[in-house]
Coordinates of C-alpha atoms in Angstrom, one line a residue:
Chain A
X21 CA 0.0 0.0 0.0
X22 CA 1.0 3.6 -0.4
X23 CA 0.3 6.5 1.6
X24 CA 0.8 10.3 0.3
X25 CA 0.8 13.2 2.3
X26 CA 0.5 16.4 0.6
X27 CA 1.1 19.2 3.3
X28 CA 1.4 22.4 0.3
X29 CA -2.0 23.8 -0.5
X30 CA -0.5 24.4 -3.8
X31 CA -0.3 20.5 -4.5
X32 CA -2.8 19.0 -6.8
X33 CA -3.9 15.5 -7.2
X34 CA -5.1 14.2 -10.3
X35 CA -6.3 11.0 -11.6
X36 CA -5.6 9.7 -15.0
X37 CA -7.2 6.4 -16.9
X38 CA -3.9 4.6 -16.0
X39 CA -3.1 6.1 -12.2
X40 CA -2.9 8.7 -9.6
X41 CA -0.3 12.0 -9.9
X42 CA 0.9 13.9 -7.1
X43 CA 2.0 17.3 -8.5
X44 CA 3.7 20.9 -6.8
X45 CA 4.8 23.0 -9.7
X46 CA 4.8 26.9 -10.0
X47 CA 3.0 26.1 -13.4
X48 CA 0.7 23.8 -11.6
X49 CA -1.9 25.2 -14.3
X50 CA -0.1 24.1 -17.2
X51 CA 0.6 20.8 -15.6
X52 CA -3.0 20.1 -14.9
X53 CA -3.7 21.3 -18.5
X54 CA -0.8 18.8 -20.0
X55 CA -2.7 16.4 -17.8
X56 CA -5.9 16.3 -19.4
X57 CA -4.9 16.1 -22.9
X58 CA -5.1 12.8 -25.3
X59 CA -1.5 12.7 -26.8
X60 CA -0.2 12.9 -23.6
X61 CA -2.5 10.4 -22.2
X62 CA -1.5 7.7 -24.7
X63 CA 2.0 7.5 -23.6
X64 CA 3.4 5.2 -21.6
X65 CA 3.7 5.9 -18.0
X66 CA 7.2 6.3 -17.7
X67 CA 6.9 8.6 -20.7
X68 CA 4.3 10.6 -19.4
X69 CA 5.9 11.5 -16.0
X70 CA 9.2 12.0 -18.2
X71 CA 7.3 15.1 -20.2
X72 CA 5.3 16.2 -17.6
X73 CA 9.1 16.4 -15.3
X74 CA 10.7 18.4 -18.5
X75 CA 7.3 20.9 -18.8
X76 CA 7.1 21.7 -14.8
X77 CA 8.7 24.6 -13.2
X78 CA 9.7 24.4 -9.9
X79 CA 7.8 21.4 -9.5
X80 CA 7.9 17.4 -7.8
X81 CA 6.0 15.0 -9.2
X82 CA 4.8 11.6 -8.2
X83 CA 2.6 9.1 -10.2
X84 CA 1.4 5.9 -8.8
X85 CA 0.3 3.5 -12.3
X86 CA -2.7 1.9 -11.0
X87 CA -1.5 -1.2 -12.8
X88 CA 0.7 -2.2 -10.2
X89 CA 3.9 -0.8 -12.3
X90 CA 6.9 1.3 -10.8
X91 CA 6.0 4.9 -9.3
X92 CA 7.7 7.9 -10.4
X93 CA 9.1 10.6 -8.6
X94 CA 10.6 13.5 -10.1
X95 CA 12.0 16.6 -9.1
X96 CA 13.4 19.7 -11.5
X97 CA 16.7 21.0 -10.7
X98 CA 15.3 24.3 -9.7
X99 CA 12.3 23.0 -7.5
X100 CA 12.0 24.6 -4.2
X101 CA 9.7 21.7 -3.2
X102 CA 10.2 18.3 -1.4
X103 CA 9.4 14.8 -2.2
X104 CA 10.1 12.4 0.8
X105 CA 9.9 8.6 0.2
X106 CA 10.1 5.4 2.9
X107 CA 10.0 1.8 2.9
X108 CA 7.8 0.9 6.1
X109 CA 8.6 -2.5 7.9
X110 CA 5.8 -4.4 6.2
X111 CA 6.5 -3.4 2.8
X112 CA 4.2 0.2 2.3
X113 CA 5.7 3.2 0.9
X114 CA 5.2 6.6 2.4
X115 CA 5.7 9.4 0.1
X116 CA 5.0 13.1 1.1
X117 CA 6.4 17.0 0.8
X118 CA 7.1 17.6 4.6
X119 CA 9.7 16.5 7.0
X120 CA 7.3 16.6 10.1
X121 CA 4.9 14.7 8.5
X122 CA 7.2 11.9 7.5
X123 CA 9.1 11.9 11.4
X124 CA 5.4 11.5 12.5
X125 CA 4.8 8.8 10.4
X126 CA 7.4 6.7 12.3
X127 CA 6.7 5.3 15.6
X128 CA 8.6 7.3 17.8
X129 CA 11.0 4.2 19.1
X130 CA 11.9 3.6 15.4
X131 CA 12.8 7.0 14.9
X132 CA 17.0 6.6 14.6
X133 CA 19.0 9.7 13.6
X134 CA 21.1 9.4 10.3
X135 CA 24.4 8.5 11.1
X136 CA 25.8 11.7 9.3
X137 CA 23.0 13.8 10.8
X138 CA 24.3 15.9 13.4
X139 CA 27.7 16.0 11.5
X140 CA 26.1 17.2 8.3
X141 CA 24.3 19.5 10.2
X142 CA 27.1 21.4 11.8
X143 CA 29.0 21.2 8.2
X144 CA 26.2 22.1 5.9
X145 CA 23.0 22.6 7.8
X146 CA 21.1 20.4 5.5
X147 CA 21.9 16.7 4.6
X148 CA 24.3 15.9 1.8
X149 CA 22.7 13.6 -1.1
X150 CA 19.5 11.5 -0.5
X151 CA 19.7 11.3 3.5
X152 CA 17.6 12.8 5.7
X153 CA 17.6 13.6 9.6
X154 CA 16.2 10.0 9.9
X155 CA 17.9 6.7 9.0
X156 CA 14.9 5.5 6.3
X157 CA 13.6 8.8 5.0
X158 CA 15.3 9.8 1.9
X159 CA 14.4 12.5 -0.5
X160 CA 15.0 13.4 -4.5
X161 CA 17.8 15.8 -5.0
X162 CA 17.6 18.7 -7.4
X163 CA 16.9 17.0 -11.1
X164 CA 16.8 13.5 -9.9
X165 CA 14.3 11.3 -10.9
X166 CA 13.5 8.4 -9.6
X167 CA 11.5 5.1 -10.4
X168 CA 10.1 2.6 -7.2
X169 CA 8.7 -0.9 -7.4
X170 CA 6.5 -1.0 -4.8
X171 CA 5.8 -4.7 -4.3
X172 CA 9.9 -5.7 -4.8
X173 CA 11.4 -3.0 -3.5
X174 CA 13.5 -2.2 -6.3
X175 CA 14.8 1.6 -7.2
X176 CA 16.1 3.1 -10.1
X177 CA 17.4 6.7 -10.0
X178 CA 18.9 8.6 -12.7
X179 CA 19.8 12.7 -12.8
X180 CA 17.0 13.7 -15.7
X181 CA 18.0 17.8 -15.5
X182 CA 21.2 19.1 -14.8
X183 CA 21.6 22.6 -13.9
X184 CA 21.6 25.2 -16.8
X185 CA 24.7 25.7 -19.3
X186 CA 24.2 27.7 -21.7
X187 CA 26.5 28.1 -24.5
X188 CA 25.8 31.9 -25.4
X189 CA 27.5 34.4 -23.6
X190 CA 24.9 37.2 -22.5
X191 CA 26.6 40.7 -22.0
X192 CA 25.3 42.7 -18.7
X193 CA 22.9 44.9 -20.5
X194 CA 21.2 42.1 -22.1
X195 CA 21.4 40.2 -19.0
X196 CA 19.4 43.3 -17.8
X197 CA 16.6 43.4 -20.2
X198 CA 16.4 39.5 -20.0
X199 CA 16.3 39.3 -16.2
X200 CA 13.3 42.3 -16.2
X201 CA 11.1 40.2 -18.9
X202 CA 11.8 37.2 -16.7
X203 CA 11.0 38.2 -14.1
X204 CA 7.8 40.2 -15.3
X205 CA 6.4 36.7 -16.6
X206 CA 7.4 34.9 -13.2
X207 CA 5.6 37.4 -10.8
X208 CA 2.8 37.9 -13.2
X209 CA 0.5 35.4 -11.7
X210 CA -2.6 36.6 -10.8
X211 CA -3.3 36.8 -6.8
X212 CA -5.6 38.3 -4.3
X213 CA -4.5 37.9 -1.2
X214 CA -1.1 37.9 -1.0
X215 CA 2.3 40.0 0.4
X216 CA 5.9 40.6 -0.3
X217 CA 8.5 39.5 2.5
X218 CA 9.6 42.5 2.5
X219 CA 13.6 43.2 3.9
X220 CA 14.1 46.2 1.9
X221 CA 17.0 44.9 0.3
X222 CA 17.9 44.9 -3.7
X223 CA 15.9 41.1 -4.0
X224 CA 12.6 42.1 -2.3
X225 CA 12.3 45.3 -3.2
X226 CA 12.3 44.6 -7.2
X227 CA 9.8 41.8 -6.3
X228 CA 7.5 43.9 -4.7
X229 CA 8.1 46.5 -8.1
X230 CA 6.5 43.9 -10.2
X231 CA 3.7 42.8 -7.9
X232 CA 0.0 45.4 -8.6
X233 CA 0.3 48.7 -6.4
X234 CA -0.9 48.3 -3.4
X235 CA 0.7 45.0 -2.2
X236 CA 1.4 44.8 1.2
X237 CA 5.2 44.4 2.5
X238 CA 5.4 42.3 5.0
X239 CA 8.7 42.7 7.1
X240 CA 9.4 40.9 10.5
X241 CA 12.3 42.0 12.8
X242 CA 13.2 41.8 16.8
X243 CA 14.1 44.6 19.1
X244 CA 17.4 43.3 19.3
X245 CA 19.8 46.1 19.5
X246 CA 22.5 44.8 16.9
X247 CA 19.9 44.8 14.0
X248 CA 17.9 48.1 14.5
X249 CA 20.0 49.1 11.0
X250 CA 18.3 46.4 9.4
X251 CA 14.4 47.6 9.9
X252 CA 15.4 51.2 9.2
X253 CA 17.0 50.2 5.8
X254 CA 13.3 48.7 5.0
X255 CA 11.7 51.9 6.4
X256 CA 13.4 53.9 4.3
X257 CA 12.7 51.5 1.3
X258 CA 9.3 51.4 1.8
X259 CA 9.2 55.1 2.9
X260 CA 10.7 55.8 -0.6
X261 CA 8.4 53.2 -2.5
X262 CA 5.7 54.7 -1.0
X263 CA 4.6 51.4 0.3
X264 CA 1.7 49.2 2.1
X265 CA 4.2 48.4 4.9
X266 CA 3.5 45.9 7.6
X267 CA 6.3 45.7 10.5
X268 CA 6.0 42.6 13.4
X269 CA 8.5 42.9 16.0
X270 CA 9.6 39.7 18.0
X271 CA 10.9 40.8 21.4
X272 CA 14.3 39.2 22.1
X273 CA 12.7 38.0 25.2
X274 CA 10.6 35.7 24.2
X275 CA 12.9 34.6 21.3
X276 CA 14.1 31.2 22.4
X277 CA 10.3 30.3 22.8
X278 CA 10.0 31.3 19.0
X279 CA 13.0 29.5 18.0
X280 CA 11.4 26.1 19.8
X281 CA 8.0 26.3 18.4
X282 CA 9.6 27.6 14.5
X283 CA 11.7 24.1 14.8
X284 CA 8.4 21.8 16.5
X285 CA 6.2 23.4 13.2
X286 CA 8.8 22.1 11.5
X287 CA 10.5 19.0 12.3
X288 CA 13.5 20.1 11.6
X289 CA 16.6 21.8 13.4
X290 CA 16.8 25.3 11.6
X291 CA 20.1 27.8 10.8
X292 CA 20.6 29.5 13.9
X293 CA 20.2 32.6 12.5
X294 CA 17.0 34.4 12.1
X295 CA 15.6 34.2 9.5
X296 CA 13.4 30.7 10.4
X297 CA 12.0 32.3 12.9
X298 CA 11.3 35.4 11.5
X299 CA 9.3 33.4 8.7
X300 CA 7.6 31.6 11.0
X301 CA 5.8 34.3 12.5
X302 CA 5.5 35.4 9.0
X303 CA 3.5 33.0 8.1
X304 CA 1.0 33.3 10.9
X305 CA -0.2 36.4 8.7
X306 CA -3.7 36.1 7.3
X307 CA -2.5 35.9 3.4
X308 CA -2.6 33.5 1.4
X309 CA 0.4 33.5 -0.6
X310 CA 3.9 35.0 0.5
X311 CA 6.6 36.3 -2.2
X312 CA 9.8 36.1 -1.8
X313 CA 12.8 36.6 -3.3
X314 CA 15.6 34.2 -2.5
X315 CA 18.2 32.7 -4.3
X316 CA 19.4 36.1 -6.5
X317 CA 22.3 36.4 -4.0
X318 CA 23.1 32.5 -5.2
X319 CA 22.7 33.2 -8.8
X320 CA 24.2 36.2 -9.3
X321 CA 26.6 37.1 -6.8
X322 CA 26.6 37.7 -3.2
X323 CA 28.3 40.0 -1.4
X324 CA 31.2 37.6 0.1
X325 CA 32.1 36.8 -4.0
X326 CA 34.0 39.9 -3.5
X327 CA 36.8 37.5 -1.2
X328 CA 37.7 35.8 -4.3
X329 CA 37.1 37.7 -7.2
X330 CA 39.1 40.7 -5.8
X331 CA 42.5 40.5 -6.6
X332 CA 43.8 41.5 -2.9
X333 CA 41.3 39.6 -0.5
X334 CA 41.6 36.5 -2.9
X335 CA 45.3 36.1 -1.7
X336 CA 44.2 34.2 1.2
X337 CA 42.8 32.0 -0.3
X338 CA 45.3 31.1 -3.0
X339 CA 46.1 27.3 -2.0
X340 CA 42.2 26.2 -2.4
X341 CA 41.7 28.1 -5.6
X342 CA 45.2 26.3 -7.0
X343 CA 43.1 23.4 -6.8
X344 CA 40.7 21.9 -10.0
X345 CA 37.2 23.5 -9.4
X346 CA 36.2 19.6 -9.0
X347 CA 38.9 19.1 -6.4
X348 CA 37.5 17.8 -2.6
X349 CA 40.4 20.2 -1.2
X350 CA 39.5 23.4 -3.4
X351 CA 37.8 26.5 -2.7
X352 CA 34.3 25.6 -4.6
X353 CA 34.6 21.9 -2.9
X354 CA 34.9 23.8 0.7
X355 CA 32.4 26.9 0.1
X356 CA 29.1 26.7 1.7
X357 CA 30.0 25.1 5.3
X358 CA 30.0 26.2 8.7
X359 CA 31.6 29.0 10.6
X360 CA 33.1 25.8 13.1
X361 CA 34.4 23.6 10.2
X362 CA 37.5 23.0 12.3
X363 CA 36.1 22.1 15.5
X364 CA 33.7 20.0 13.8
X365 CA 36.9 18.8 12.3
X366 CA 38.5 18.2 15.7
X367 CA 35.6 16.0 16.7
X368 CA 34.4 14.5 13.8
X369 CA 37.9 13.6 12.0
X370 CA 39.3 14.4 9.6
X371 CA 38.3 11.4 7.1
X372 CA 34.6 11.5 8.4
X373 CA 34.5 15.4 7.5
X374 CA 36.3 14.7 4.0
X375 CA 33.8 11.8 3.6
X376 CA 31.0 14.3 3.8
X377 CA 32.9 17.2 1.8
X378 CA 32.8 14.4 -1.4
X379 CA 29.4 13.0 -0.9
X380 CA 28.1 16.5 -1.6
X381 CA 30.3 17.5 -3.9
X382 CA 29.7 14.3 -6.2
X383 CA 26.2 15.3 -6.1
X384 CA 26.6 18.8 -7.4
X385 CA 29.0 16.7 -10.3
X386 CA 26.2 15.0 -10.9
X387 CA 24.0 17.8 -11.5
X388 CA 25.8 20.6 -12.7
X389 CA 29.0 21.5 -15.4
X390 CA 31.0 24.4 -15.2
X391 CA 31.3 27.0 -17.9
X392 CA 35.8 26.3 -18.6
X393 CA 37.8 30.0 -17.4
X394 CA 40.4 30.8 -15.2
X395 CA 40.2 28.6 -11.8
X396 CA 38.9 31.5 -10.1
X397 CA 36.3 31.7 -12.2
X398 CA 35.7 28.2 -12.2
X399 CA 35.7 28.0 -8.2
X400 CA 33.4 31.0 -8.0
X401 CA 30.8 29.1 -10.7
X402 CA 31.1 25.9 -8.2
X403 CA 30.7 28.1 -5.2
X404 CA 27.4 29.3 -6.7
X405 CA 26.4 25.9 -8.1
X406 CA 26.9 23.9 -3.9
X407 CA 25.1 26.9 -2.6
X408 CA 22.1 26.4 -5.1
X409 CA 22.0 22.7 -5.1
X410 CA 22.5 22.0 -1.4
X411 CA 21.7 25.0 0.4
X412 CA 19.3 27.4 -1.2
X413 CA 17.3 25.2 -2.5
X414 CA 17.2 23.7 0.9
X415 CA 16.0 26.8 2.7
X416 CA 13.5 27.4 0.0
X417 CA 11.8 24.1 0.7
X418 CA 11.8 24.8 4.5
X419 CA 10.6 28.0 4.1
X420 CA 7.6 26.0 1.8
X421 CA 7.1 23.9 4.9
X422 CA 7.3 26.6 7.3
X423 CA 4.4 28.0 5.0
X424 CA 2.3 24.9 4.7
X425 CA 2.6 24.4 8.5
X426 CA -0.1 27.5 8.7
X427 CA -1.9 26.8 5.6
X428 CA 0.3 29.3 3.5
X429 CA 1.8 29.1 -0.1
X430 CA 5.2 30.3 -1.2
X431 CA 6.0 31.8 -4.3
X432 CA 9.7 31.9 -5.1
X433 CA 9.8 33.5 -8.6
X434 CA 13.8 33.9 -8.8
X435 CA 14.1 30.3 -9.0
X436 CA 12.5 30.2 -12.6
X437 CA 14.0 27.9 -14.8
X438 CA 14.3 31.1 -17.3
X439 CA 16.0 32.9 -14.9
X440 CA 18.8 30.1 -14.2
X441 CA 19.0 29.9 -17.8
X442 CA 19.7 33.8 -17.4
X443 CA 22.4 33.3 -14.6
X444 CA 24.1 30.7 -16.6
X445 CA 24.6 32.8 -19.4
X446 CA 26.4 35.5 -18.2
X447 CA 30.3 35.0 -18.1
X448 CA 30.9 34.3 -14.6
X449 CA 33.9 37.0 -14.9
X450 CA 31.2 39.3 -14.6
X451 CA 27.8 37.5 -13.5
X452 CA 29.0 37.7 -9.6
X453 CA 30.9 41.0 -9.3
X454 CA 31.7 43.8 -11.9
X455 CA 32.7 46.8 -11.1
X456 CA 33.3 46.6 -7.7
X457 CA 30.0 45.5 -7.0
X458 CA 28.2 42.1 -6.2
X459 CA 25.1 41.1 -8.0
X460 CA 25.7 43.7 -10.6
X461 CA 22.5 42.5 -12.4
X462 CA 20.0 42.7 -10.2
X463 CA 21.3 46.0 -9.0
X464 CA 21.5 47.5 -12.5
X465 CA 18.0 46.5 -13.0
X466 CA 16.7 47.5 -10.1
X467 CA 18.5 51.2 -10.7
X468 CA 16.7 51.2 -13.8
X469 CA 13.5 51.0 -12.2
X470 CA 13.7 52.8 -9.3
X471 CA 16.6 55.1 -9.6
X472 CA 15.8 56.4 -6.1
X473 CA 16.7 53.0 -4.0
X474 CA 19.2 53.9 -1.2
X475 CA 22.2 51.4 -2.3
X476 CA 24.7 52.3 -0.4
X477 CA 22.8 51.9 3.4
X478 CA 24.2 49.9 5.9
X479 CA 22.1 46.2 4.9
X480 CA 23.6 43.1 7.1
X481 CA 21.3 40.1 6.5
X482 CA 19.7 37.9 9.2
X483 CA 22.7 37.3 11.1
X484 CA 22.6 36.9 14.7
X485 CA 24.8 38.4 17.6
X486 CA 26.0 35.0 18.8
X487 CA 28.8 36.1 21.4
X488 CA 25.7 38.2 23.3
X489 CA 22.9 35.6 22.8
X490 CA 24.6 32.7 24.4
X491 CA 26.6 34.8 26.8
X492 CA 23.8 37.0 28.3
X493 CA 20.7 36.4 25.7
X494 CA 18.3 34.1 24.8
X495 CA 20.3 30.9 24.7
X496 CA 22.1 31.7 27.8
X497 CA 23.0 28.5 29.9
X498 CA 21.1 26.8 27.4
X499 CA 23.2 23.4 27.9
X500 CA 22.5 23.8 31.4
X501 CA 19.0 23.0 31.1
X502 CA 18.5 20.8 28.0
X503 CA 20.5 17.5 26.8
X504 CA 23.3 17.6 23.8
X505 CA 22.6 16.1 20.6
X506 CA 23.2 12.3 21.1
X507 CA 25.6 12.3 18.3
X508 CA 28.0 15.0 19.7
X509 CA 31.2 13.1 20.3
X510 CA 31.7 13.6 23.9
X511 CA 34.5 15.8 23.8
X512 CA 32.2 18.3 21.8
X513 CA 30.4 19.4 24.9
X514 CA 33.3 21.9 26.1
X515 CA 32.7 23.6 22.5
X516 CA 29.1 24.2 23.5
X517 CA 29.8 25.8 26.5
X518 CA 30.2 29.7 26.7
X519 CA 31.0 30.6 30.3
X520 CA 30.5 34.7 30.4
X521 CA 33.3 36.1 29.1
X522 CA 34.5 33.8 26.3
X523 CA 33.7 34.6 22.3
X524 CA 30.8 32.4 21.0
X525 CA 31.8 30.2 18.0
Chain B
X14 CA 29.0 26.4 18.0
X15 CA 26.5 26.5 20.8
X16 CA 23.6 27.8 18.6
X17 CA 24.1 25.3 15.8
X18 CA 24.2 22.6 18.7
X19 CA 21.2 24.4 20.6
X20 CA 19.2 24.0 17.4
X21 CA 20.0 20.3 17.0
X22 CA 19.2 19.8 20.3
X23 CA 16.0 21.3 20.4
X24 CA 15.0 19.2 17.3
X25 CA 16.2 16.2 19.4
X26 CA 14.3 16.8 22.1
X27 CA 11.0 18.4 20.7
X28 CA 10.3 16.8 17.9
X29 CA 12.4 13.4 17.0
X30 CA 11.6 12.2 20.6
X31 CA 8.0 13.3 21.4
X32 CA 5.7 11.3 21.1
X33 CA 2.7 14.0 20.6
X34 CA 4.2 15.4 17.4
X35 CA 1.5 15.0 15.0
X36 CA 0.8 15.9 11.3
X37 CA 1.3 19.0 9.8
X38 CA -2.8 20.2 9.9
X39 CA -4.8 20.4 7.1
X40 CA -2.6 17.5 5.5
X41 CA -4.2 15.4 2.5
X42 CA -3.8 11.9 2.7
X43 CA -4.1 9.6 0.3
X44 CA -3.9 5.6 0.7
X45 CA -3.7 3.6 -2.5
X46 CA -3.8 0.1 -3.4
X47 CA -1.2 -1.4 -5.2
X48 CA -2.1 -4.1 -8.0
X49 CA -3.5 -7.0 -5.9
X50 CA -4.0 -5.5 -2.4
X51 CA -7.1 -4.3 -0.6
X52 CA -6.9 -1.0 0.7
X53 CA -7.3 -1.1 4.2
X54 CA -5.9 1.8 6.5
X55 CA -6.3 -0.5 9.6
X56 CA -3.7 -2.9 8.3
X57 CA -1.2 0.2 7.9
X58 CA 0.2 0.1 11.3

């Protein structure tokens, strides 16, 4: 038997003359459309979820032939959506698009952590490859598809999409005009109720400039001292956008409760920074659907693509980028892990971290190429392609689950397959950083259509004061009153304690 | 470290070990029948 659990409210079931489909797509119209129409109905099944894979955007789909033949699972390379699959002890399959659903479909003394969990978590935040938190939940990665026979057992995955590489190389300006048309078709979905997440930074603000006049922008912040800066930069935004601007403040006080109940909603442990949190109380907001705007920074430059593509900061960093880009020991290999990579290091080892370093980058191998150039520009391409593949794309889908947890949808139009194919496109000497500036893009566009946008304000992220918050904040003594991870090598303990007056890692 | 460990913890604690946690709510669920079985959501556990 096979149980599906479809948490999204965006995810539609349909059923066919030869089985069931499970589908979450931004084009879920066209999909349905596709679905209903007799040339594609006379294809064979593995055919049919083969088109229907290449057509969606953003999408997971899962048939189940009512013949008794393999399922299909399928995921696009750009999808900010989940498909979870297990093999139960008598044989059923459970298959669904939310981690808390699929902990709570195990009985709570067969629940075993992954082996790599808490390691992977410390390195990367999110599991590398197929695993999970939980030994026996798996999920697709980014372009995978996947075939299950239910009644043997059996599994076949292949990678179906590999992330764009184009062969034309797009100038800036063109890149411009390409990214505005793009990104005019992906917002142009009709909605009613619905808001920006609004931080006042380049991302959210040109989202909310191609939403109707009069959408709200929704910002969340905290009265924490340290990021005051951060809700005057979007008061100023929306002050000069003449927005609909909603503000929520979260009181520091009460933080640690809102960090608890944003991982319970979950399922999952979250990046301790807060940005989880803020979303969860986000989403407790009576709309409907939330825009957002993540994953520009990934595709076209963040600010830290400065360290390597300016000549002087590089220099630090000249033994990883000597390195092939598809090197274990080189810069693109290493990007995109934790601020305690050597203490994890320390109490990992050294052959279990390197273990993990190559099952993620063997993965992005698997689903990516890089566009040949100098090394640097072939580490910063790889740097770009582990962030998408096994980060942001990861903290899209939570984000989707955080929404579904409160009935919400997500719209995440800057992870359009047109806009990867954009990104890919544009010579990566000048895609991340031109100029002296990061994103160059998305900041030219954005100039171009609201030459009034304060650039230069002091914009810092979601980062959190970590040294005050375990010292004297929210998480002070934390370890005092609650039990370490089980997998934290016992030595590990002394790196979680911050008596007053010693830096937080 | 601490935070990165305070979030794993919490997860630990609050969710991969409590018994109470439940289904995201308004989930769909669907149980299907594969070729030859009868579908009977009593037999699932």
């Amino acid at each position: 038997m096979i149980m599906v659990e479809l948490a999204d409210p965006g995810a539609f079931h349909a059923k066919t003359p030869r089985g069931d489909w499970f589908v979450s797509a931004a084009n879920a119209g066209r999909l349905q459309e596709e679905l209903g129409k007799s040339p594609f109905l006379a294809l064979g099944g593995k055919e049919q979820a083969e088109k229907l894979g290449a057509l969606a955007d953003d999408g997971t789909l899962l048939y189940v032939p009512s013949d008794g033949s393999p399922l299909s699972l399928y995921r696009t390379i750009n999808a900010t959506r989940e498909l979870y699959f297990r093999r139960g002890e008598k044989g059923n399959w459970v298959i669904g698009d939310h981690f808390r659903n699929m902990l709570a479909s195990v009985p709570v003394d067969g629940r075993r952590q992954d082996e790599n969990a808490l390691l992977d978590f410390l390195l990367f935040i999110y599991p590398a490859g197929n695993s999970t938190l939980l030994a026996g939940i798996r999920h697709l990665v980014p372009g995978e598809s996947r075939s299950l026979d239910a009644g043997t057992g059996e599994e076949r995955s292949r990678q179906a999409e590999t992330f764009p590489c184009e062969p034309v190389e797009m100038g800036l300006e063109e890149a411009v005009t390409e990214l505005e048309e793009a990104l005019r078709q992906a917002f142009g979905e009709p909605e009613g109720d619905e808001c920006v997440l609004f931080s006042g930074g380049v991302d959210s603000t040109l989202a909310l400039l191609f939403r109707p006049t009069g959408t709200t922008a929704l910002t969340i912040g905290i009265d924490t001292p340290e990021f005051a800066f951060e809700g005057e930069y979007a008061r100023e935004a929306a002050r000069l956008l003449g927005l609909k601007w909603s503000l929520i403040s979260l009181e520091e006080s009460g933080y640690r409760e809102h960090f608890e109940e944003t991982i319970v909603n979950l399922g999952q442990p979250v990046h301790p920074n807060f940005q989880a949190v803020f979303l969860d109380r986000a989403f407790q907001e009576s709309f409907g659907v939330f825009w957002g705007a993540d994953t520009s920074d990934t595709l076209f430059g963040h600010p830290q693509t400065r360290k390597i593509l300016d000549p002087e900061s590089r220099k630090l960093y000249e033994a990883l980028l000597a390195e092939p880009f598809d090197s274990p020991r080189g810069y693109g290999a290493l990007s995109n892990t934790g601020p305690d990579f050597r203490i994890v290091q320390d109490l990992f080892g050294k052959e279990a971290v390197s273990g993990r370093i190559e099952a993620r980058l063997s993965q992005v191998l698997a689903a990516a190429k890089v566009r040949p150039g100098s090394r640097v520009e072939e580490h910063v391409q790889m740097d770009s392609l582990v962030e998408f593949l096994t980060s942001t794309a990861c903290v899209a889908c939570c984000k989707r689950q955080a929404a579904a947890a409160f009935g919400r949808e997500i719209r995440e139009p800057f992870c359009s397959r047109n806009i990867l194919r954009i990104a890919s496109a544009i010579p990566p000497g000048k895609r991340f950083f031109h100029n002296g500036e990061s994103k160059p893009v998305p900041k030219a566009l954005l100039r171009k259509l609201f030459p009034e946008y304060p650039f230069y304000g002091k914009k810092g992220g979601s980062d959190i004061p970590r040294t005050r918050f375990c010292q004297s904040g929210p998480f002070r003594d934390f370890f005092r009153e609650s039990a370490f991870p089980d997998l934290l090598p016992p030595r590990g303990k002394n790196s979680c304690w911050i008596p007053s007056g010693i830096g937080a890692t | 470290m601490t935070l990165a460990a305070a979030a794993f913890s919490t997860w630990q604690e609050k969710a991969l070990k409590a018994h109470w946690i439940g289904r995201v709510p308004g989930t769909r669920v669907f149980l299907l029948e594969t070729r030859g079985e009868n579908a009977n959501p009593e037999a699932w556990k």
